[in-house]
PDB file of C-alpha atoms and ligand atoms in Angstrom:
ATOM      1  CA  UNK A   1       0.000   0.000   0.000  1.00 44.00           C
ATOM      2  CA  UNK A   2       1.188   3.215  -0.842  1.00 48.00           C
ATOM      3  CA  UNK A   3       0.649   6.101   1.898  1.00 47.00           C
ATOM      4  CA  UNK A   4      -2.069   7.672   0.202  1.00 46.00           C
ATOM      5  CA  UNK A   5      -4.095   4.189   0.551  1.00 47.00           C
ATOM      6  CA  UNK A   6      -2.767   3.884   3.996  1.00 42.00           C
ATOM      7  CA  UNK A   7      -4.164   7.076   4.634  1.00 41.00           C
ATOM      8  CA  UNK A   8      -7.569   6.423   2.925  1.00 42.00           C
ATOM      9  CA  UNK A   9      -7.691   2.477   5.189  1.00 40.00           C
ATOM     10  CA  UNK A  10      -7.256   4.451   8.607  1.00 39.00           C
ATOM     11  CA  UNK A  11      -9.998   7.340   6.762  1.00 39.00           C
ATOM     12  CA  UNK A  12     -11.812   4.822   6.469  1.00 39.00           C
ATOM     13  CA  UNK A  13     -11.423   2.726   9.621  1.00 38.00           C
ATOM     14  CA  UNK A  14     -12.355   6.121  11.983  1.00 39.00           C
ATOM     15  CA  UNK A  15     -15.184   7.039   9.998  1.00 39.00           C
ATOM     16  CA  UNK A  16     -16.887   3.206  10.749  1.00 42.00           C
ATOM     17  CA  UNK A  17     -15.957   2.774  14.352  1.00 42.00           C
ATOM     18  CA  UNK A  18     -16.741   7.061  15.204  1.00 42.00           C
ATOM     19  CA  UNK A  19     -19.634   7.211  12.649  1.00 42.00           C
ATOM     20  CA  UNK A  20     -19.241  11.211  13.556  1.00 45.00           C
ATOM     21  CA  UNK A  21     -17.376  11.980  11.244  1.00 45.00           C
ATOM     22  CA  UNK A  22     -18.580  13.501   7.279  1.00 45.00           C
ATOM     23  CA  UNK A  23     -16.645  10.870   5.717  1.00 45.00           C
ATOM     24  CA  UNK A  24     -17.087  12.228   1.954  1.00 47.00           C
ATOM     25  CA  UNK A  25     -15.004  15.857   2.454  1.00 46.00           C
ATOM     26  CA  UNK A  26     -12.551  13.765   4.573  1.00 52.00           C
ATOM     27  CA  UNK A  27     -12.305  10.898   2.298  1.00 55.00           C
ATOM     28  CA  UNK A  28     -11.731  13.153  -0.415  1.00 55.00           C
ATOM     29  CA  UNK A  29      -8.663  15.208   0.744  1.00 57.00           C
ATOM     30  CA  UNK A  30      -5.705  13.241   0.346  1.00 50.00           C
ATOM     31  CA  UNK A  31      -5.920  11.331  -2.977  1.00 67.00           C
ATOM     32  CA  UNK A  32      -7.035  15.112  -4.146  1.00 72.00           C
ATOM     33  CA  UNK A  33      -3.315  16.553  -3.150  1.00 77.00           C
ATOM     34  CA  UNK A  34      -1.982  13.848  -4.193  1.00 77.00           C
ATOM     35  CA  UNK A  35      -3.392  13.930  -7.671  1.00 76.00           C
ATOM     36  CA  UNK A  36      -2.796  17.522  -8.222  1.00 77.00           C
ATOM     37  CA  UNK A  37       1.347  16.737  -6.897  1.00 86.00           C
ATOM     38  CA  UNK A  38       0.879  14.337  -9.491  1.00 87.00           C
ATOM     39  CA  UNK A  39      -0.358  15.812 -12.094  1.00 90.00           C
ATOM     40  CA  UNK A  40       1.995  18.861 -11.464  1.00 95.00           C
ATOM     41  CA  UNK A  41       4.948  16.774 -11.534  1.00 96.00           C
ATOM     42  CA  UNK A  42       3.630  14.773 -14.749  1.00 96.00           C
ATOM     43  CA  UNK A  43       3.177  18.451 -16.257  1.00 96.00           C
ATOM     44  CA  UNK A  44       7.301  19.354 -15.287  1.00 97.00           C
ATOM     45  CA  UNK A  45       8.868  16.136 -16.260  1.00 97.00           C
ATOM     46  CA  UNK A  46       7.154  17.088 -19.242  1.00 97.00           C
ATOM     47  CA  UNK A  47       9.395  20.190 -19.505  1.00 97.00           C
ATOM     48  CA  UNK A  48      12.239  19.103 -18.638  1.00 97.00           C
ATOM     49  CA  UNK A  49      12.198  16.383 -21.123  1.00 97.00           C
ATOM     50  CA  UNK A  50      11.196  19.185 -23.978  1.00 97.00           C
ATOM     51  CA  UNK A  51      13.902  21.651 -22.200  1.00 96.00           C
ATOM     52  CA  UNK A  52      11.189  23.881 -21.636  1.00 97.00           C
ATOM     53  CA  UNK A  53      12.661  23.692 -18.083  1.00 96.00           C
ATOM     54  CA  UNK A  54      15.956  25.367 -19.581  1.00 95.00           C
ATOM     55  CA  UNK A  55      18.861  24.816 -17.115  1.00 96.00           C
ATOM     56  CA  UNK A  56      17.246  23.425 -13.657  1.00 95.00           C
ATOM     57  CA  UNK A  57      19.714  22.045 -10.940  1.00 91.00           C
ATOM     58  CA  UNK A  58      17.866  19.562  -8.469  1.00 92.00           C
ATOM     59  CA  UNK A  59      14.096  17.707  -8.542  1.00 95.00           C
ATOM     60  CA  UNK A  60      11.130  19.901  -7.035  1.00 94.00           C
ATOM     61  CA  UNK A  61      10.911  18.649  -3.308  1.00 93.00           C
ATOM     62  CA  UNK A  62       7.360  17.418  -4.077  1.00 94.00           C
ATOM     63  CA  UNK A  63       7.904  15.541  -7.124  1.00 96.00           C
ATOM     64  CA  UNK A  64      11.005  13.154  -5.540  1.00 96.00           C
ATOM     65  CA  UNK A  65       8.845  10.773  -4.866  1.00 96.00           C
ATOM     66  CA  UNK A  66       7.242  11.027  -8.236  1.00 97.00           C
ATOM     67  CA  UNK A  67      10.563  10.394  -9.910  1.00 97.00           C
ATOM     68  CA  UNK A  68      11.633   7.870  -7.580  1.00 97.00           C
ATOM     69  CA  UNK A  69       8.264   5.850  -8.839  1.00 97.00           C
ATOM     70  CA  UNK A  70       9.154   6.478 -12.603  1.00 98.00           C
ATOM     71  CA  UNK A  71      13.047   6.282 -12.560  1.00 98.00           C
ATOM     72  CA  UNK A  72      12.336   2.685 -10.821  1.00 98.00           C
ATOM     73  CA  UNK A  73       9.318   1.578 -12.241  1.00 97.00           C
ATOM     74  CA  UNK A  74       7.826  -0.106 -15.303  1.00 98.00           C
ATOM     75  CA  UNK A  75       7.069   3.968 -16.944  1.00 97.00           C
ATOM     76  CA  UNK A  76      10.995   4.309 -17.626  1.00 98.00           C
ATOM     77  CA  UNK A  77      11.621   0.995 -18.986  1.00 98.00           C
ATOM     78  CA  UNK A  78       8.707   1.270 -21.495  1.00 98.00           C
ATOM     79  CA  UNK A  79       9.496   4.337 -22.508  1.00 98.00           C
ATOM     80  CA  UNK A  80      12.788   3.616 -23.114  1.00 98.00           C
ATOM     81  CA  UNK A  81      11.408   0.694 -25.142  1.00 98.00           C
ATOM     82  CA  UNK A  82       9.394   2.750 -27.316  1.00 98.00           C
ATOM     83  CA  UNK A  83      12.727   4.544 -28.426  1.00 98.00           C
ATOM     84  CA  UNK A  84      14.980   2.024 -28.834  1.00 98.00           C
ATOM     85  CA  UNK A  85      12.417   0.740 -31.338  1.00 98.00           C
ATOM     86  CA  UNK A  86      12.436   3.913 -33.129  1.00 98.00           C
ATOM     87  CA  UNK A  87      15.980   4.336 -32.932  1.00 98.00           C
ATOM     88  CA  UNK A  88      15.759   0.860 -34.643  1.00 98.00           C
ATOM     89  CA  UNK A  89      13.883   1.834 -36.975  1.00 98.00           C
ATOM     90  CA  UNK A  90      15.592   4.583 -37.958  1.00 98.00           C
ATOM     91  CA  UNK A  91      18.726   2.753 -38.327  1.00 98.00           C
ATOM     92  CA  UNK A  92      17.051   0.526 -40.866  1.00 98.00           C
ATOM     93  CA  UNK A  93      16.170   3.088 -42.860  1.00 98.00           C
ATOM     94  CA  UNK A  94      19.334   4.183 -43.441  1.00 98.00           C
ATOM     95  CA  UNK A  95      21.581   3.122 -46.174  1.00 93.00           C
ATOM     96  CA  UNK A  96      24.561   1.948 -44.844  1.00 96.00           C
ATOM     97  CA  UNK A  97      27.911   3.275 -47.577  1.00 96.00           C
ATOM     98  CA  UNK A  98      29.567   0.174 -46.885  1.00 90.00           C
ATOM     99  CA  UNK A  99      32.615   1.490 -46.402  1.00 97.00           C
ATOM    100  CA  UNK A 100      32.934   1.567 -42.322  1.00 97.00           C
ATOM    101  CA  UNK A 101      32.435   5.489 -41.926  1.00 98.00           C
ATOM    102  CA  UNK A 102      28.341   5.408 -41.261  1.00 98.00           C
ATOM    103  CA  UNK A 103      28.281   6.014 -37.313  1.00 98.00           C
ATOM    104  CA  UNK A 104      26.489   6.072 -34.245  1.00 98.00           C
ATOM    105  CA  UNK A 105      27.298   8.136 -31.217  1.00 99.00           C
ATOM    106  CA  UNK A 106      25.767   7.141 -27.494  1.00 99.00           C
ATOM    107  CA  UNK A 107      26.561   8.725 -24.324  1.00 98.00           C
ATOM    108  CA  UNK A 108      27.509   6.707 -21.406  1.00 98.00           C
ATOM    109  CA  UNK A 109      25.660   8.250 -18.211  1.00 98.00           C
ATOM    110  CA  UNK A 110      22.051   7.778 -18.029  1.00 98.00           C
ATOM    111  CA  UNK A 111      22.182   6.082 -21.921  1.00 98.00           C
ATOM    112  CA  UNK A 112      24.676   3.125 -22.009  1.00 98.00           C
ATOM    113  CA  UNK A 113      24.824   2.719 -17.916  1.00 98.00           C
ATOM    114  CA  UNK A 114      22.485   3.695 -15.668  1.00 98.00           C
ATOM    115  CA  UNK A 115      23.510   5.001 -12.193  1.00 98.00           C
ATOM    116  CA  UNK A 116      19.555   4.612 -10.734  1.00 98.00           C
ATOM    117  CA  UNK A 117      21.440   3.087  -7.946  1.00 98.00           C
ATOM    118  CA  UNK A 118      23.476   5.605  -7.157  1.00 98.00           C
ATOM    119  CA  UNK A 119      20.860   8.086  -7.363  1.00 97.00           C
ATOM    120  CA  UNK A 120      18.852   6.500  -5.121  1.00 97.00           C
ATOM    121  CA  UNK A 121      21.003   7.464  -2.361  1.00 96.00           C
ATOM    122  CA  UNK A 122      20.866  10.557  -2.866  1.00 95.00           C
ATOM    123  CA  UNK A 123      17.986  11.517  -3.128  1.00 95.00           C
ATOM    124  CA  UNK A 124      16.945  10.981  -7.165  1.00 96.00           C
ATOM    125  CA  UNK A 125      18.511  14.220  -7.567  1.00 93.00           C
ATOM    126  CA  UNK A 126      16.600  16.680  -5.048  1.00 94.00           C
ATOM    127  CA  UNK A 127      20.252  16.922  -3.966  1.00 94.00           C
ATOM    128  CA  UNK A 128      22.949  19.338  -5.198  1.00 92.00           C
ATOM    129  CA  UNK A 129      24.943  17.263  -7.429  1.00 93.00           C
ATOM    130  CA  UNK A 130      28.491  15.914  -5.273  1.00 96.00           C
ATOM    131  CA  UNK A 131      31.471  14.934  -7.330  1.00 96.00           C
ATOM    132  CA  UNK A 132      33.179  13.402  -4.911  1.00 98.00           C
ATOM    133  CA  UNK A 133      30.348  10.866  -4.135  1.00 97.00           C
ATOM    134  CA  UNK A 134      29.851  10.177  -7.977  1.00 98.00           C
ATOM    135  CA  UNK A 135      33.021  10.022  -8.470  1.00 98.00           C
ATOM    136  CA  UNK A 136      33.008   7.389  -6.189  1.00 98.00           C
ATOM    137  CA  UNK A 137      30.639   5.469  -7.228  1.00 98.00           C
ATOM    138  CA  UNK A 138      31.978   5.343 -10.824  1.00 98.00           C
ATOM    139  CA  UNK A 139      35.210   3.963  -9.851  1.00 98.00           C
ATOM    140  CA  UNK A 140      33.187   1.155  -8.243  1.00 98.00           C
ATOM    141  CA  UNK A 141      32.299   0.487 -12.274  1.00 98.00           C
ATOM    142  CA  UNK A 142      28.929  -1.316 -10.984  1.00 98.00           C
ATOM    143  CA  UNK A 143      26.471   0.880 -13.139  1.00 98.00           C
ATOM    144  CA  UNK A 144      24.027  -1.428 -14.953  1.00 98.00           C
ATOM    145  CA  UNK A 145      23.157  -1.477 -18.682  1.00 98.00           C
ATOM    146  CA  UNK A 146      19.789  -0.020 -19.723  1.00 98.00           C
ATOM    147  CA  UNK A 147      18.506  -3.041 -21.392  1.00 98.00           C
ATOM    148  CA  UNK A 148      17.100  -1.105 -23.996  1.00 98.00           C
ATOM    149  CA  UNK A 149      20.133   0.530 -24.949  1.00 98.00           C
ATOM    150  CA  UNK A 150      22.386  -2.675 -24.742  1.00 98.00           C
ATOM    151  CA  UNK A 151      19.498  -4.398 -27.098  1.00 98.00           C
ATOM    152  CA  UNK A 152      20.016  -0.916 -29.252  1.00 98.00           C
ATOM    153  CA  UNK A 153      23.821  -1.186 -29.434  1.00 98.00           C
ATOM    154  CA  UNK A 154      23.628  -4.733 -30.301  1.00 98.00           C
ATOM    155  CA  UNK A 155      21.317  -4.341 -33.440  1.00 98.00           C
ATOM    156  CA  UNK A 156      23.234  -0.835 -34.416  1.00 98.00           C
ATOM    157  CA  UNK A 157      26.415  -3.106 -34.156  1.00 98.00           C
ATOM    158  CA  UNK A 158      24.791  -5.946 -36.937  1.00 98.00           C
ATOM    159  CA  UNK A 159      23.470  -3.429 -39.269  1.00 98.00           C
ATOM    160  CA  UNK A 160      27.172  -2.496 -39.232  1.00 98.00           C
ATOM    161  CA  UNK A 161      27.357   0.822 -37.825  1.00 98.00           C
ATOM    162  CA  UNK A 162      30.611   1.969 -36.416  1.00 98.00           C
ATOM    163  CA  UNK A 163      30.013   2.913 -32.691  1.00 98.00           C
ATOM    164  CA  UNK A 164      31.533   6.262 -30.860  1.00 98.00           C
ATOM    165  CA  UNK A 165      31.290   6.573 -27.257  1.00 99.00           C
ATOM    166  CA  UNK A 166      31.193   9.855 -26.291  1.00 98.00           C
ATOM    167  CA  UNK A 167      30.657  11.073 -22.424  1.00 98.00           C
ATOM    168  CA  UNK A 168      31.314  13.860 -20.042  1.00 98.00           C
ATOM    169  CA  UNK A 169      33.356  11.460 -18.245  1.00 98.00           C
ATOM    170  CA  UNK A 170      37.083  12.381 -17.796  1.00 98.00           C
ATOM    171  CA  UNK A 171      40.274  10.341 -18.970  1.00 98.00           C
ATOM    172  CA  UNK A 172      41.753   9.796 -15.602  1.00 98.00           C
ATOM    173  CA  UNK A 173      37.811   7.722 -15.500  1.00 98.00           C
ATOM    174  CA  UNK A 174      38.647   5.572 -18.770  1.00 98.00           C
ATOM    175  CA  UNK A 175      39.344   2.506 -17.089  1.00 98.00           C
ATOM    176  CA  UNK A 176      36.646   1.976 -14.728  1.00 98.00           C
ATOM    177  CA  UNK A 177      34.551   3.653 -17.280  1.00 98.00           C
ATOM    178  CA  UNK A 178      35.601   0.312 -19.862  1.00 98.00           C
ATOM    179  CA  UNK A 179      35.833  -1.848 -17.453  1.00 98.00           C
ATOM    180  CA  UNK A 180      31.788  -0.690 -16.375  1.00 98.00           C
ATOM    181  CA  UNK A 181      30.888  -1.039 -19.719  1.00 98.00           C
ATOM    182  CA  UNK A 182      32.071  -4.442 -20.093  1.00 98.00           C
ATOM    183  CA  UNK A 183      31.024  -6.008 -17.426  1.00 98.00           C
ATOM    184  CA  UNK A 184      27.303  -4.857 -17.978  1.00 98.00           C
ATOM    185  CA  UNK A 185      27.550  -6.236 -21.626  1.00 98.00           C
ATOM    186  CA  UNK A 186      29.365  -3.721 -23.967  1.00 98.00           C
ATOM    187  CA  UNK A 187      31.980  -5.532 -26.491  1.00 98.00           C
ATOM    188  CA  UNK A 188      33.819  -3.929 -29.286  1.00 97.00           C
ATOM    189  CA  UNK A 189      32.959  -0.187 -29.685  1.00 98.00           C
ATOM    190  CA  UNK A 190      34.369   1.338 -32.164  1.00 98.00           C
ATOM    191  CA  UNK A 191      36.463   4.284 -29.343  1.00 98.00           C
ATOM    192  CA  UNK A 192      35.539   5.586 -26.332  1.00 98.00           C
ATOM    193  CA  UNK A 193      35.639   9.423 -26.180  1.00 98.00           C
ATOM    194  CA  UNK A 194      36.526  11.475 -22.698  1.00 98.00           C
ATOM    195  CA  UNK A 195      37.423  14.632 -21.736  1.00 98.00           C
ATOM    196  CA  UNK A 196      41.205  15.167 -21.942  1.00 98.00           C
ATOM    197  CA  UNK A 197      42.840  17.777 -19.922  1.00 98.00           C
ATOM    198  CA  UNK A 198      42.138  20.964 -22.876  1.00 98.00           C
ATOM    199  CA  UNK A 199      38.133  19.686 -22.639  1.00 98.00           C
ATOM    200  CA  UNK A 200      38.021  20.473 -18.856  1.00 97.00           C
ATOM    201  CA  UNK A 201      35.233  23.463 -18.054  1.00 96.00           C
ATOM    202  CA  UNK A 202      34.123  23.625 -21.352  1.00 97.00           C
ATOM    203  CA  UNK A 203      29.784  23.497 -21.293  1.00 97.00           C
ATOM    204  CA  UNK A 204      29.075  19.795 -22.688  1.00 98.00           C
ATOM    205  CA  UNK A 205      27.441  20.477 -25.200  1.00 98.00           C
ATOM    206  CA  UNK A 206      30.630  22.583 -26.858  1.00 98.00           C
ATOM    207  CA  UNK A 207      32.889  20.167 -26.382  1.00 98.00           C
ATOM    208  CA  UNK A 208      30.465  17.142 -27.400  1.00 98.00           C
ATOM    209  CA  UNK A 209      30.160  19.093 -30.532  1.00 98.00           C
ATOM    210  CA  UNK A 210      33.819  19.679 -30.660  1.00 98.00           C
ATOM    211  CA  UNK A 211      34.496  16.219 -30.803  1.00 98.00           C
ATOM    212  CA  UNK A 212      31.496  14.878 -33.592  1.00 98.00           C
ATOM    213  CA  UNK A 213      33.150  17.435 -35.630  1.00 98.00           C
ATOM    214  CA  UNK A 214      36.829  15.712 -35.404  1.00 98.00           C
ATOM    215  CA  UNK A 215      34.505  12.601 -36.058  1.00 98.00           C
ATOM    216  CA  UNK A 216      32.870  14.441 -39.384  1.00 98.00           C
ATOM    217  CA  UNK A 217      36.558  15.558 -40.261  1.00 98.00           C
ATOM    218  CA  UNK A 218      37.696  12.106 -40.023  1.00 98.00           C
ATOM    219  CA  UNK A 219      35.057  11.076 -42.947  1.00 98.00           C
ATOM    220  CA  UNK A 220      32.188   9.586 -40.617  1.00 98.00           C
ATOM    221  CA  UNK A 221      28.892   9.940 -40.919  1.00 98.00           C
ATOM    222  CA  UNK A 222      26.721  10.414 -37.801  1.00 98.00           C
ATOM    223  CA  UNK A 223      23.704   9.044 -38.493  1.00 98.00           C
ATOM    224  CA  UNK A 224      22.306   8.846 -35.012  1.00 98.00           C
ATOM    225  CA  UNK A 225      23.001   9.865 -31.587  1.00 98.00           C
ATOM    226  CA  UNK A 226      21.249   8.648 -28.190  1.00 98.00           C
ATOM    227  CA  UNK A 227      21.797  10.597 -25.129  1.00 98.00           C
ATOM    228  CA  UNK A 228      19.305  11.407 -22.007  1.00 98.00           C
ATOM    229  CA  UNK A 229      20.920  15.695 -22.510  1.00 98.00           C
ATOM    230  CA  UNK A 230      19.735  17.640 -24.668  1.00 98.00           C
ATOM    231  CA  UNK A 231      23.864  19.027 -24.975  1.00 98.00           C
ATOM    232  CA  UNK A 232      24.813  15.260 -26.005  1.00 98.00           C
ATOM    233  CA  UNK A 233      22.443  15.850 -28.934  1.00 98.00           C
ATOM    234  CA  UNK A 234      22.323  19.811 -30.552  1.00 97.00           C
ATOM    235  CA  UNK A 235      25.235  22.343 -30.897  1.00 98.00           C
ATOM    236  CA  UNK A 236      26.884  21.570 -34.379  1.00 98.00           C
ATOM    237  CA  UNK A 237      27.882  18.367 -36.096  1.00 98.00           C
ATOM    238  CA  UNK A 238      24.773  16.942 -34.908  1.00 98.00           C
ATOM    239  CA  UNK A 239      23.379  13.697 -36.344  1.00 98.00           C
ATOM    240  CA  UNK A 240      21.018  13.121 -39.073  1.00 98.00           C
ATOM    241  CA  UNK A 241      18.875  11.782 -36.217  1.00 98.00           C
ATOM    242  CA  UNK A 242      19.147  12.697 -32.534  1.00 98.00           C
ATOM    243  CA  UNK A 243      17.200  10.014 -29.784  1.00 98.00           C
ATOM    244  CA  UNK A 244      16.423  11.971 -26.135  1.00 98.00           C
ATOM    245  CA  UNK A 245      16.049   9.223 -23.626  1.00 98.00           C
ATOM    246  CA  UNK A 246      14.236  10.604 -20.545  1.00 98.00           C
ATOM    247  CA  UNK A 247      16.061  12.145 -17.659  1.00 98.00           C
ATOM    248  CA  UNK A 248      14.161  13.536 -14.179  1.00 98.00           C
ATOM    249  CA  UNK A 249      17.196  13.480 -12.066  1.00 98.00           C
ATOM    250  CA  UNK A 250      19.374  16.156 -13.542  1.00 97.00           C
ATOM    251  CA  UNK A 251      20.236  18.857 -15.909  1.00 97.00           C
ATOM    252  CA  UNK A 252      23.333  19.015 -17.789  1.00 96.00           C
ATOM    253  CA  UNK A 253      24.268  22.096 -20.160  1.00 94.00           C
TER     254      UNK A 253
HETATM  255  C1  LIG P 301       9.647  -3.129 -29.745  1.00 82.04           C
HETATM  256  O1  LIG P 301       9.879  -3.997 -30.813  1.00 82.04           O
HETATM  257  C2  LIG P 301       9.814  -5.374 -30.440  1.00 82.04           C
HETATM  258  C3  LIG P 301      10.278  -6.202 -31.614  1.00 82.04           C
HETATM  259  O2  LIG P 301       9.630  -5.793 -32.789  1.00 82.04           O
HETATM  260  C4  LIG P 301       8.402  -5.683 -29.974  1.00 82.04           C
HETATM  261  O3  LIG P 301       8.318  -7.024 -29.560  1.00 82.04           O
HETATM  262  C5  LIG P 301       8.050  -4.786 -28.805  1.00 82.04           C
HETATM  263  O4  LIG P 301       6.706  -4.975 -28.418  1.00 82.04           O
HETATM  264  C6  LIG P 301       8.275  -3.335 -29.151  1.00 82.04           C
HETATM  265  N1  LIG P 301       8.119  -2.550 -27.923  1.00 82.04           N
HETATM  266  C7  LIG P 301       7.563  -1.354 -27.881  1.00 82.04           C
HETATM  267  C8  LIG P 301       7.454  -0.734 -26.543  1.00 82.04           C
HETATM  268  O5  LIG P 301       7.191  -0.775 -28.878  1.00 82.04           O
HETATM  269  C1  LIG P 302      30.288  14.709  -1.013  1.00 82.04           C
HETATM  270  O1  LIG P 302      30.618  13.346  -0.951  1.00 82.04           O
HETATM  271  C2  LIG P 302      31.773  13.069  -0.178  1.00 82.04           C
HETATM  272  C3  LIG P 302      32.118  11.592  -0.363  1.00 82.04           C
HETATM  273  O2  LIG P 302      30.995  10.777  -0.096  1.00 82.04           O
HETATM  274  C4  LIG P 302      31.505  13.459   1.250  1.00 82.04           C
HETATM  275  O3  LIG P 302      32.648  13.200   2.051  1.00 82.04           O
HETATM  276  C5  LIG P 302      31.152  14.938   1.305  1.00 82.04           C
HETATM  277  O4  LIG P 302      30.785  15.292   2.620  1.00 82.04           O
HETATM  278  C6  LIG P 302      30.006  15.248   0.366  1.00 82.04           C
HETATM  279  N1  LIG P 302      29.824  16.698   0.294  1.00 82.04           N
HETATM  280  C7  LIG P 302      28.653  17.276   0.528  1.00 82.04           C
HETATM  281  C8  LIG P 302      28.617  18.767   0.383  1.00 82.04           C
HETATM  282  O5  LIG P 302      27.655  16.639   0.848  1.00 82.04           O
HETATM  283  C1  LIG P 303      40.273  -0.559 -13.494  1.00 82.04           C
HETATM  284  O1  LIG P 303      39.024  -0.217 -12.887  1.00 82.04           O
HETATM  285  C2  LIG P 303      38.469  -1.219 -12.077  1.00 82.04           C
HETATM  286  C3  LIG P 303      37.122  -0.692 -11.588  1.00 82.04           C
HETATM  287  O2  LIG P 303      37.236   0.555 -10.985  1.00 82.04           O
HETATM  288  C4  LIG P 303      39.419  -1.549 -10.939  1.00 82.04           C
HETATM  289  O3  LIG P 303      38.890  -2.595 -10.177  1.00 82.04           O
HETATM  290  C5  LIG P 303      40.797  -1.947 -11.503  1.00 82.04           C
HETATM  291  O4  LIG P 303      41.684  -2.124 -10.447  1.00 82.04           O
HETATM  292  C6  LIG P 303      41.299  -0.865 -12.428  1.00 82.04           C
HETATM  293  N1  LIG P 303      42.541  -1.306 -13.069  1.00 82.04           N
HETATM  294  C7  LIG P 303      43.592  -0.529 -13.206  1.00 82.04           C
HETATM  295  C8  LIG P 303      44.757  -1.117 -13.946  1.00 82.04           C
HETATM  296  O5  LIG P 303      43.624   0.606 -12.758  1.00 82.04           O
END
């Protein structure tokens, strides 16, 4: 039982052993907050996945619990479904040259790995954002796969798609970043891109751009990208396609 049902059982319980009490305006109360907190925080995940939100830095105290729900429940995984298969489709579509430059560029955080579980102690980002502590926990290189992604990767991978990597990780994070990635079920990307010491401070999605450029100069084609910021996806050199996976927990420029 979730505490709103709690709530209504012990409603529910006075009301038949008092028989004083006007059980309707009292029965109504709490599932009516807790519908409109719901609604509400429906309504801003909403804009933060369309960046109508712009640049926002931790979760609205009243909707943690709401992204707690989705970030753990069935919502995310199905919705994560629905764009792999697109992605999918997409990739179909496309014609591949046949000559090892047609590309696809993921992010790691959020996309390839998900760090739900280190998120969950922290709040599901209602907390300012601690770089020690994730730091921390990527060096523990325990992250999971999201299954739709890995499923994604593998198919991009058979159609024959050269794969690029490309996070807001830093180098001196490149080995338990590889050795997180194969231990959830990554094999033979094509490279994996970090920031080196001149890529330090610059907003992500500059240098993201920075580098699908040195990609484009290098004769690939990016065909499609998949990342859960909107800076892994616009700036310049974008793909012919860009995928947004959703992201409640935080905002990255
Ligand atoms: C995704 O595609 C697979 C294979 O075609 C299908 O079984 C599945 O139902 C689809 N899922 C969604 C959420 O569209
Ligand atoms: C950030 O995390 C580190 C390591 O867990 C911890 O020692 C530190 O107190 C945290 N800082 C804040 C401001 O919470
Ligand atoms: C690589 O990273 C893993 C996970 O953090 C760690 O266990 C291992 O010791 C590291 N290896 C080297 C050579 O640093």
């Amino acid at each position: 039982m979730d505490s709103g049902a709690w709530l209504l059982f012990l409603v529910v319980v006075a009301v038949s052993t008092s028989g004083h009490i006007h059980s309707e305006a009292i029965l109504r109360l709490p599932s009516e907050s807790e519908e409109i907190s719901r609604d509400y925080c429906d309504s801003w995940m909403l804009a933060v996945e369309t960046n109508n939100a712009g640049t926002w830095n931790r979760v609205p105290a009243s909707c943690v619990d709401f992204v707690a729900e989705y970030i753990t429940g069935d919502r995310y995984r199905r919705d994560c479904d629905v764009i792999r298969n697109l992605s999918a489709a997409f990739a179909k579509s496309v014609g591949l040259a046949g000559d090892g430059r047609d590309a696809w560029v993921f992010d790691v955080d959020e996309t390839l790995l998900s760090n739900v579980p280190y998120y969950q102690g922290v709040g599901f980002g209602s907390e300012i954002f601690n770089e020690t502590s994730f730091d921390n926990w990527v060096d523990l290189a325990a992250a999971p796969a999201l299954p739709a992604i890995l499923s994604l990767y593998n198919e991009l991978k058979e159609l024959g798609f050269k794969i690029f990597f490309l996070t807001g990780r830093s180098e001196f994070q490149r080995n338990a970043t590889e050795t997180n990635l194969l231990l959830s079920g990554y094999r033979d990307w094509e490279r994996l891109i970090l920031r080196g010491s001149s890529d330090q401070g610059k907003p992500a999605t500059t240098y993201k751009s920075e580098k699908r450029a040195e990609l484009e100069n290098e004769g690939y084609r990016i065909h499609g990208n998949s990342g859960d910021q909107w800076s892994d996806l616009w700036g310049y050199a974008v793909s012919a396609r860009s995928f947004k996976l959703p992201n409640p927990m935080y905002y990255i420029p």
